[in-house]
Amino acid sequence: MTNLAVVGGGVIGLSTAWRAAANGHDVTLYDPEPVRGGASWLAGGMLAPVTEAWPGEEDVLALGEESLRRWPGFADELAKEGVDPGLAEHGTLVVAFDSADAGYLDILADHLHGIGRAADRLTGREAKRLEPGVGSVRSGLHVPGDLAVDNRKLLHALYAAGVNHKVRFVRERVERIPDAEAVVLAAGAWTGRLHPQLAGAVRPLKGEILRLKPRRGCLPPPTRTIRAVVEGKPIYLVPRGDEELVLGATQYEAGFDRAVTARGVRELIEGAERVFPAITEYELAETAAGLRAGSRDVLPYVGLLDDGVFAATGHHRNGLLMAPVTADAVVAWLEGEKPPEGVEAASPARLHQKEHV
Amino acid sequence: MTNLAVVGGGVIGLSTAWRAAANGHDVTLYDPEPVRGGASWLAGGMLAPVTEAWPGEEDVLALGEESLRRWPGFADELAKEGVDPGLAEHGTLVVAFDSADAGYLDILADHLHGIGRAADRLTGREAKRLEPGVGSVRSGLHVPGDLAVDNRKLLHALYAAGVNHKVRFVRERVERIPDAEAVVLAAGAWTGRLHPQLAGAVRPLKGEILRLKPRRGCLPPPTRTIRAVVEGKPIYLVPRGDEELVLGATQYEAGFDRAVTARGVRELIEGAERVFPAITEYELAETAAGLRAGSRDVLPYVGLLDDGVFAATGHHRNGLLMAPVTADAVVAWLEGEKPPEGVEAASPARLHQKEHV
């Protein structure tokens, strides 16, 4: 039994704390505002490594796929703890407005078929038949297997599961590495402040996200996640049943600024109106900005920094997706076992190996 | 000394309660949420009868001008009660993007000159010299005399002044006319539910309004109120010092729905980006929708409904502007005096006189 300190109460920290405590370790988690305080609270909740990863980011895709395989078991275990995190298997429809977008969908379809995944290339008409609410699209790509999770339910469920296993929650901001046999640094964009190896290697990536609700008489949200690139900017619409639609996300390099900007909100709404025109009459229920943790490449830093101190940060848009594999890796290390496939590539050791990664 | 019940704790109800109590009457004000609960909390705060009124709405303009004359004294009296409501004399710049807009500015300028008000017609270049933050405008109209008030400071000040004069605040929703020697119905868009003569004569006019704050490095807000018509829709930007910019307002007939819509927010931001491009990088600090009280014409209903029961509602966009004249009219009636000039035209008696007004 190891005495473990986890710094950060977002999806990575909560998942790691829960899994470690459930495996018999003695866990303390430090965060001034666990569950609601970080980027995971503001996420869309897509668990879609393939439609996220551009061909070329093979390491990211491999780690994402490895984590995706763990997701159904992870969600089942969590449901047994008392709160169902709400895993939805509704799939993704990616839509194209012009020939450049359509070309990208062809590449994505080839890539998916290459790795044995189902993916149906659709005409604009077929896309509209699948999701009658979509606008005038040129073509589409239906990826039936994609999962999504209600990120807020998930965070509450992880917290409750941690409490079940006697994780101690210390609601304080940590300025230096806590004293413990093992420490996991999972403070997202702020992790760079906690360890010299990560200083400058982790940076905040600001993302604005909106939550909308259909008003009376409005077309209900689509039944699948819908993704598109509008005027060069990727957007997604993730339904939360019939009640809510999560619309994201801008991405800027803006330091630690979490202000929602006029431009960000306008661009998201404009884009969404092209993808799903009925959204124009939806209630704008929430506007928020979060700071994802960026690494120098797109891979996270998951692995040993120095004696007993592990990094678990830099997950970019993939924090929710990669939470199970990250937590499992930490538990494997604590128990002297081999970590899951694909984790080795995410070792922070790569920060020494090359000058610029 | 009359025992007076005021129904409604927005700007009209609070002003009337304060003025009546300050004149020695015994006042009870009913509102489940005075100060913050109604349309006045969400207003821009322009006190600009002329740039608001289209030529043709002469009765509205006359009543607005009468109230505007009372505003400096009203604000002084209120400041003496302890809280300065923040009257700003920063004037208005109306900008034109095309020849139709420019034609409207010519008419407005003639109209202002006709009533003896200063108003300077400007080229686009002159408008930009006056307010360097404005976008590419064709021409402008500078109206130096226009006043604006910080509506939230004002509402707090009125509440405090009422307390000073022993107004009793009953935080309850009133379903029927309270028992009192005299009653003022000032429940805004909801007033139609309180009296049969007003049923169907007062309706909610939904307006969405945004509050934005300059982020570090942004151009500060303009020094004047800026108004424009963008794609047929009037918008205004009212500065609150260097800290905040109020951006309004949409107008819909949407019943008692107070949901902020995606379209409303997008249109306001789009319009504002044309008028004052730097706003695009401002923080979107607040989105809200309020329900103005519409009358059948654009004049409010201010006057006797039946024995001892007065209407003070239906002020459309002019509630803040017309609060002093409305309060003074009620006090005059309580004391058997003649009401201010222009109030007679606003009598609800006109609801009987014509079939459709």
XYZ file of C-alpha atoms in Angstrom, chain B residues 25-211:
187
model
C -47.515 59.703 2.077
C -47.589 56.301 3.706
C -46.276 53.863 1.102
C -46.123 50.076 0.757
C -44.378 48.582 -2.272
C -45.114 45.012 -3.397
C -42.596 43.087 -5.485
C -41.142 39.586 -5.056
C -37.766 40.921 -6.198
C -37.516 44.715 -6.172
C -34.505 46.384 -7.850
C -33.225 43.305 -9.742
C -36.362 41.533 -10.846
C -37.572 43.527 -13.808
C -36.700 45.123 -17.117
C -35.058 48.220 -15.598
C -32.247 46.112 -14.149
C -31.319 45.079 -17.698
C -31.566 48.452 -19.406
C -28.863 50.408 -21.187
C -29.688 53.599 -19.309
C -29.942 56.079 -22.182
C -32.085 59.094 -21.378
C -32.412 60.186 -24.970
C -35.932 60.917 -26.085
C -34.892 62.387 -29.383
C -32.502 59.796 -30.721
C -35.015 57.172 -29.585
C -38.214 58.725 -30.957
C -38.796 58.576 -34.686
C -40.322 61.721 -36.025
C -44.032 61.123 -35.830
C -44.214 59.901 -32.259
C -44.802 63.456 -31.051
C -46.688 62.582 -27.877
C -43.933 60.200 -26.801
C -41.280 62.784 -27.575
C -43.107 65.514 -25.643
C -43.509 63.317 -22.578
C -39.894 62.184 -22.859
C -38.626 65.762 -23.124
C -40.749 66.771 -20.149
C -39.231 63.966 -18.106
C -35.706 64.698 -19.342
C -36.022 68.273 -17.997
C -36.834 66.758 -14.622
C -33.906 64.322 -14.656
C -31.097 66.547 -13.315
C -33.232 67.670 -10.354
C -34.433 64.117 -9.764
C -30.833 62.846 -9.755
C -29.728 65.650 -7.397
C -32.518 64.890 -4.930
C -31.629 61.240 -5.069
C -27.929 61.893 -4.479
C -28.944 63.855 -1.358
C -30.627 60.694 -0.072
C -27.217 59.088 0.046
C -26.533 57.229 -3.203
C -25.491 59.027 -6.379
C -27.314 57.404 -9.290
C -24.505 58.237 -11.706
C -25.973 60.618 -14.272
C -23.585 60.929 -17.231
C -23.759 63.779 -19.724
C -21.637 62.078 -22.298
C -23.908 62.588 -25.310
C -24.646 60.289 -28.231
C -22.968 59.569 -31.532
C -25.304 58.012 -34.076
C -23.446 56.405 -36.987
C -24.566 55.559 -40.509
C -23.205 52.731 -42.666
C -25.103 53.355 -45.887
C -27.090 56.014 -47.685
C -30.387 54.948 -46.115
C -28.898 55.327 -42.635
C -27.380 58.653 -43.650
C -30.771 59.861 -44.870
C -32.236 58.990 -41.502
C -29.517 60.993 -39.747
C -30.411 64.015 -41.916
C -34.048 63.756 -40.827
C -33.035 63.320 -37.189
C -30.706 66.341 -37.361
C -33.473 68.525 -38.855
C -35.838 67.354 -36.192
C -33.388 68.143 -33.393
C -32.630 71.575 -34.828
C -36.385 72.168 -35.149
C -36.818 71.726 -31.419
C -33.775 73.816 -30.615
C -31.368 71.021 -29.728
C -27.704 70.980 -30.711
C -26.868 68.224 -33.178
C -23.823 68.108 -35.447
C -23.874 66.229 -38.696
C -20.433 64.653 -39.208
C -18.561 63.000 -42.047
C -17.294 59.489 -41.414
C -13.863 60.934 -40.796
C -15.163 63.440 -38.267
C -17.099 60.700 -36.508
C -13.909 58.675 -36.241
C -12.031 61.682 -34.925
C -14.677 62.096 -32.216
C -14.680 58.386 -31.310
C -11.563 56.708 -32.678
C -12.923 53.255 -31.924
C -15.816 53.376 -34.387
C -15.604 51.232 -37.507
C -15.811 52.308 -41.154
C -18.825 54.555 -41.020
C -20.234 56.687 -43.796
C -21.292 59.552 -41.560
C -22.469 60.416 -38.080
C -24.646 62.641 -35.958
C -23.331 63.967 -32.679
C -25.978 64.869 -30.103
C -23.999 66.444 -27.268
C -26.780 66.940 -24.729
C -27.964 63.354 -24.307
C -27.861 61.956 -20.800
C -27.368 58.412 -19.600
C -27.714 56.865 -16.174
C -26.208 53.745 -14.654
C -29.484 51.874 -14.305
C -28.235 49.523 -11.598
C -26.824 52.297 -9.432
C -30.077 54.157 -9.972
C -32.241 51.256 -8.821
C -30.120 50.743 -5.705
C -30.276 54.482 -4.995
C -34.065 54.547 -5.371
C -34.450 51.588 -3.052
C -32.222 53.221 -0.432
C -34.161 56.491 -0.763
C -37.430 54.604 -0.269
C -36.051 52.992 2.872
C -35.023 56.465 4.126
C -38.640 57.560 3.845
C -40.052 54.436 5.483
C -41.481 52.775 2.402
C -42.482 49.240 3.457
C -41.215 46.625 0.996
C -43.397 43.529 0.830
C -41.540 40.823 -1.106
C -44.554 39.058 -2.506
C -46.107 38.624 -5.906
C -49.442 40.429 -5.945
C -52.280 38.634 -7.713
C -54.981 41.194 -7.105
C -55.112 44.909 -6.398
C -54.041 45.568 -2.791
C -56.365 47.233 -0.341
C -55.254 50.884 0.070
C -56.603 54.410 -0.374
C -54.634 54.733 -3.584
C -52.884 52.107 -5.697
C -50.291 52.481 -8.459
C -49.984 49.544 -10.833
C -46.381 49.601 -12.044
C -45.705 45.919 -12.611
C -44.353 46.437 -16.135
C -45.259 43.717 -18.627
C -47.198 41.855 -15.927
C -49.534 44.778 -15.181
C -52.128 43.526 -17.667
C -52.889 40.685 -15.264
C -53.895 43.077 -12.491
C -56.670 45.142 -14.022
C -59.325 44.329 -16.635
C -58.809 47.621 -18.497
C -55.159 46.730 -19.045
C -55.718 43.081 -19.962
C -54.530 42.782 -23.551
C -53.415 46.417 -23.578
C -49.984 45.740 -22.020
C -47.747 43.100 -23.549
C -44.175 41.893 -22.976
C -41.530 43.059 -25.449
C -38.518 40.873 -25.027
C -35.127 42.515 -25.192
C -31.732 40.857 -24.970
C -28.815 42.842 -23.640
C -25.139 42.055 -23.105
C -22.533 43.469 -20.766
